[in-house]
């Protein structure tokens, strides 16, 4: 089945530690996105990538980094500079093409601080 | 800049009653509008989308939404609520014609169904 796989489902971060969230898609989509979800705030865009080896900052990129070495993979690193990392993180993808393309979402990773 | 406002962070209805979730948007160009649903600890699933074809859009699970340009609204409705409709609902807007599309989401409305 085609889809987006996020791992792990739950992740705990210690003080001063960097952690990496995985996002893999087998939909052959060109664009991929990372969102952060906090209660009552909807989803906010962290980073997005339109093609391999290229990515752009979203609205809340500070304290996060990404890479796009392969079309199917878009990992997100939460660095120690992100002082409030506790949130639900969602990865999405969409094909290029005409406007109004649907974003398909993974099941999410819930990150907590120890 | 685009924005989305969902009126009511929490809506509660009885089983079998009408569901109405409100969404107003702001966009300087003709928008693409979406409604997504999220069940607990899961990702988002598309309910329906508006892309300038018909103003009344039908989606999955009996939901529909009407685009009203004069009111800058895209409210979501379902004639008869079912217990399985309990979830969080997000309205989103995009104005990009192609390529990577950045979605701007509302803050979400949690729908509770009373038996």
CSV table of C-alpha atoms in Angstrom, one decimal:
chain,number,residue,atom,x,y,z
A,1,UNK,CA,0.0,0.0,0.0
A,2,UNK,CA,1.2,3.5,-0.8
A,3,UNK,CA,1.5,6.0,1.9
A,4,UNK,CA,3.7,8.0,4.3
A,5,UNK,CA,5.5,6.3,7.2
A,6,UNK,CA,6.6,8.3,10.2
A,7,UNK,CA,8.8,6.8,12.9
A,8,UNK,CA,9.0,6.5,15.8
A,9,UNK,CA,5.4,7.0,17.0
A,10,UNK,CA,6.7,8.3,20.4
A,11,UNK,CA,10.0,9.9,21.1
A,12,UNK,CA,11.6,11.3,24.2
A,13,UNK,CA,14.3,14.0,24.2
A,14,UNK,CA,16.7,14.7,27.0
A,15,UNK,CA,18.0,18.2,27.7
A,16,UNK,CA,20.5,19.4,25.2
A,17,UNK,CA,20.0,16.4,22.8
A,18,UNK,CA,19.2,16.5,19.1
A,19,UNK,CA,16.7,14.0,17.9
A,20,UNK,CA,15.7,13.0,14.4
A,21,UNK,CA,12.2,12.1,13.2
A,22,UNK,CA,11.9,9.9,10.1
A,23,UNK,CA,9.4,10.5,7.3
A,24,UNK,CA,9.3,8.1,4.3
A,25,UNK,CA,6.8,8.1,1.4
A,26,UNK,CA,6.3,5.6,-1.5
A,27,UNK,CA,3.7,7.8,-3.3
A,28,UNK,CA,6.4,9.1,-5.7
A,29,UNK,CA,5.4,12.6,-4.6
A,30,UNK,CA,7.7,15.5,-5.3
A,31,UNK,CA,7.0,17.8,-2.4
A,32,UNK,CA,7.2,17.0,1.3
A,33,UNK,CA,6.4,19.0,4.4
A,34,UNK,CA,6.8,19.0,8.2
A,35,UNK,CA,4.2,20.5,10.5
A,36,UNK,CA,4.1,21.0,14.2
A,37,UNK,CA,0.8,20.6,16.0
A,38,UNK,CA,0.1,22.1,19.4
A,39,UNK,CA,-3.3,21.9,21.2
A,40,UNK,CA,-5.6,24.8,20.1
A,41,UNK,CA,-3.1,26.1,17.5
A,42,UNK,CA,-3.7,24.0,14.4
A,43,UNK,CA,-0.8,23.0,12.3
A,44,UNK,CA,2.2,25.2,11.7
A,45,UNK,CA,4.7,24.7,8.9
A,46,UNK,CA,8.3,24.0,9.9
A,47,UNK,CA,10.0,23.2,6.6
A,48,UNK,CA,9.1,22.0,3.1
A,49,UNK,CA,10.9,20.6,0.1
A,50,UNK,CA,9.9,20.7,-3.5
A,51,UNK,CA,12.7,18.6,-5.0
A,52,UNK,CA,15.7,16.6,-3.8
A,53,UNK,CA,18.5,18.6,-2.3
A,54,UNK,CA,16.3,21.7,-1.9
A,55,UNK,CA,14.2,22.9,1.0
A,56,UNK,CA,12.7,26.1,2.3
A,57,UNK,CA,11.9,27.4,5.8
A,58,UNK,CA,8.3,27.5,6.9
A,59,UNK,CA,6.8,29.7,9.6
A,60,UNK,CA,8.5,28.2,12.6
A,61,UNK,CA,11.9,26.8,11.3
A,62,UNK,CA,14.0,28.0,14.3
A,63,UNK,CA,15.5,25.1,16.2
A,64,UNK,CA,14.8,22.6,13.4
A,65,UNK,CA,16.8,21.3,10.5
A,66,UNK,CA,16.0,19.0,7.5
A,67,UNK,CA,17.6,17.2,4.6
A,68,UNK,CA,16.3,15.9,1.3
A,69,UNK,CA,18.9,13.5,-0.1
A,70,UNK,CA,16.3,11.1,-1.6
A,71,UNK,CA,12.9,11.8,-3.1
A,72,UNK,CA,11.2,9.5,-0.7
A,73,UNK,CA,12.8,10.6,2.5
A,74,UNK,CA,12.5,13.9,4.4
A,75,UNK,CA,13.9,13.6,8.0
A,76,UNK,CA,13.4,16.3,10.6
A,77,UNK,CA,16.0,17.0,13.3
A,78,UNK,CA,14.9,18.8,16.4
A,79,UNK,CA,18.0,20.5,17.8
A,80,UNK,CA,18.9,21.5,21.3
A,81,UNK,CA,18.1,25.1,20.2
A,82,UNK,CA,14.4,24.3,20.1
A,83,UNK,CA,13.5,25.1,23.7
A,84,UNK,CA,10.0,23.9,23.6
A,85,UNK,CA,9.9,20.8,21.4
A,86,UNK,CA,7.0,19.0,23.0
A,87,UNK,CA,4.4,18.6,20.3
A,88,UNK,CA,2.9,16.3,17.7
A,89,UNK,CA,4.9,16.3,14.5
A,90,UNK,CA,3.2,15.5,11.1
A,91,UNK,CA,4.8,14.9,7.8
A,92,UNK,CA,3.0,15.3,4.5
A,93,UNK,CA,3.6,15.0,0.8
A,94,UNK,CA,1.9,16.1,-2.4
A,95,UNK,CA,2.6,15.7,-6.1
A,96,UNK,CA,3.6,18.6,-8.3
A,97,UNK,CA,1.2,19.8,-10.9
A,98,UNK,CA,-2.0,21.8,-11.0
A,99,UNK,CA,-3.2,23.7,-8.0
A,100,UNK,CA,-5.3,22.3,-5.3
A,101,UNK,CA,-3.3,19.1,-4.8
A,102,UNK,CA,-4.1,17.2,-1.7
A,103,UNK,CA,-1.6,16.8,1.0
A,104,UNK,CA,-1.3,13.3,2.3
A,105,UNK,CA,-0.3,12.9,5.9
A,106,UNK,CA,1.6,10.4,8.0
A,107,UNK,CA,0.4,9.2,11.4
A,108,UNK,CA,2.6,11.5,13.3
A,109,UNK,CA,5.4,11.4,15.9
A,110,UNK,CA,4.7,12.6,19.4
A,111,UNK,CA,7.8,14.2,21.0
A,112,UNK,CA,8.2,14.8,24.7
A,113,UNK,CA,10.9,16.1,26.8
A,114,UNK,CA,12.3,14.1,29.7
B,1,UNK,CA,-1.1,36.9,3.7
B,2,UNK,CA,-3.6,34.1,4.0
B,3,UNK,CA,-5.4,33.2,7.1
B,4,UNK,CA,-8.1,30.9,8.3
B,5,UNK,CA,-10.5,31.3,11.3
B,6,UNK,CA,-12.5,28.5,12.6
B,7,UNK,CA,-15.3,29.7,14.9
B,8,UNK,CA,-15.7,27.6,17.9
B,9,UNK,CA,-12.8,25.4,19.2
B,10,UNK,CA,-15.4,22.9,20.5
B,11,UNK,CA,-18.8,21.9,19.0
B,12,UNK,CA,-21.1,19.4,20.6
B,13,UNK,CA,-24.2,18.0,18.9
B,14,UNK,CA,-26.5,15.1,19.5
B,15,UNK,CA,-26.4,12.0,17.4
B,16,UNK,CA,-28.7,12.5,14.4
B,17,UNK,CA,-28.5,16.3,14.6
B,18,UNK,CA,-27.1,18.7,12.0
B,19,UNK,CA,-23.4,19.3,12.2
B,20,UNK,CA,-22.2,22.8,11.3
B,21,UNK,CA,-18.5,23.7,11.6
B,22,UNK,CA,-17.6,27.3,10.6
B,23,UNK,CA,-14.6,28.4,8.6
B,24,UNK,CA,-13.8,31.9,7.3
B,25,UNK,CA,-10.7,32.6,5.2
B,26,UNK,CA,-8.7,35.5,4.0
B,27,UNK,CA,-6.9,35.4,0.7
B,28,UNK,CA,-5.9,38.1,-1.8
B,29,UNK,CA,-6.3,35.7,-4.7
B,30,UNK,CA,-8.8,32.9,-5.5
B,31,UNK,CA,-8.2,30.3,-2.9
B,32,UNK,CA,-8.1,26.5,-2.8
B,33,UNK,CA,-9.9,25.4,0.4
B,34,UNK,CA,-9.8,22.1,2.2
B,35,UNK,CA,-11.4,20.4,5.2
B,36,UNK,CA,-9.4,17.7,6.9
B,37,UNK,CA,-10.4,15.4,9.8
B,38,UNK,CA,-8.1,14.1,12.5
B,39,UNK,CA,-8.9,11.2,14.8
B,40,UNK,CA,-6.9,10.9,18.1
B,41,UNK,CA,-3.2,10.4,17.7
B,42,UNK,CA,-3.5,10.0,13.9
B,43,UNK,CA,-2.6,12.1,10.9
B,44,UNK,CA,-5.0,14.2,8.9
B,45,UNK,CA,-7.4,12.8,6.3
B,46,UNK,CA,-8.9,14.8,3.6
B,47,UNK,CA,-12.7,15.3,3.8
B,48,UNK,CA,-13.2,17.5,0.8
B,49,UNK,CA,-11.7,20.3,-1.2
B,50,UNK,CA,-12.8,23.4,-3.2
B,51,UNK,CA,-10.8,24.3,-6.3
B,52,UNK,CA,-13.1,26.7,-8.1
B,53,UNK,CA,-15.2,24.1,-9.9
B,54,UNK,CA,-18.6,23.8,-8.1
B,55,UNK,CA,-19.3,26.0,-5.0
B,56,UNK,CA,-21.0,23.1,-3.2
B,57,UNK,CA,-18.5,20.4,-2.6
B,58,UNK,CA,-19.4,16.9,-1.4
B,59,UNK,CA,-16.9,14.9,0.5
B,60,UNK,CA,-16.5,11.6,2.3
B,61,UNK,CA,-18.7,10.3,5.1
B,62,UNK,CA,-21.7,12.5,4.1
B,63,UNK,CA,-20.0,15.8,4.7
B,64,UNK,CA,-20.3,18.8,2.3
B,65,UNK,CA,-19.2,22.4,2.3
B,66,UNK,CA,-20.3,25.5,0.4
B,67,UNK,CA,-17.9,28.1,-0.9
B,68,UNK,CA,-19.3,31.6,-0.4
B,69,UNK,CA,-17.0,34.2,-1.9
B,70,UNK,CA,-19.1,37.2,-0.7
B,71,UNK,CA,-18.9,35.9,2.9
B,72,UNK,CA,-15.3,34.5,2.6
B,73,UNK,CA,-16.7,31.3,4.1
B,74,UNK,CA,-16.4,27.6,3.6
B,75,UNK,CA,-18.5,26.0,6.3
B,76,UNK,CA,-18.7,22.3,6.7
B,77,UNK,CA,-22.0,20.5,7.2
B,78,UNK,CA,-23.5,17.1,7.7
B,79,UNK,CA,-27.3,16.6,7.9
B,80,UNK,CA,-27.2,13.8,10.6
B,81,UNK,CA,-24.3,13.3,13.0
B,82,UNK,CA,-23.0,9.8,13.8
B,83,UNK,CA,-21.0,8.8,16.8
B,84,UNK,CA,-18.1,8.0,14.5
B,85,UNK,CA,-17.9,11.7,13.4
B,86,UNK,CA,-16.3,12.6,16.8
B,87,UNK,CA,-12.9,14.0,15.8
B,88,UNK,CA,-11.0,17.2,15.3
B,89,UNK,CA,-11.7,19.1,12.1
B,90,UNK,CA,-9.3,21.5,10.3
B,91,UNK,CA,-10.0,24.0,7.6
B,92,UNK,CA,-7.1,25.0,5.4
B,93,UNK,CA,-6.4,27.5,2.6
B,94,UNK,CA,-3.8,27.6,-0.2
B,95,UNK,CA,-3.4,30.0,-3.0
B,96,UNK,CA,-0.5,28.5,-4.9
B,97,UNK,CA,-1.3,27.4,-8.3
B,98,UNK,CA,1.2,24.6,-8.6
B,99,UNK,CA,4.4,23.1,-7.3
B,100,UNK,CA,4.7,22.8,-3.6
B,101,UNK,CA,1.7,24.2,-1.9
B,102,UNK,CA,1.9,25.7,1.5
B,103,UNK,CA,-1.3,25.2,3.5
B,104,UNK,CA,-2.4,27.6,6.2
B,105,UNK,CA,-4.6,25.8,8.8
B,106,UNK,CA,-7.2,27.1,11.2
B,107,UNK,CA,-6.8,26.2,14.8
B,108,UNK,CA,-9.2,23.3,14.6
B,109,UNK,CA,-12.7,22.5,15.9
B,110,UNK,CA,-13.2,19.5,18.2
B,111,UNK,CA,-16.6,17.8,17.4
B,112,UNK,CA,-18.2,15.8,20.2
B,113,UNK,CA,-21.3,13.7,19.5
B,114,UNK,CA,-23.7,13.1,22.4
B,115,UNK,CA,-25.7,9.8,22.4
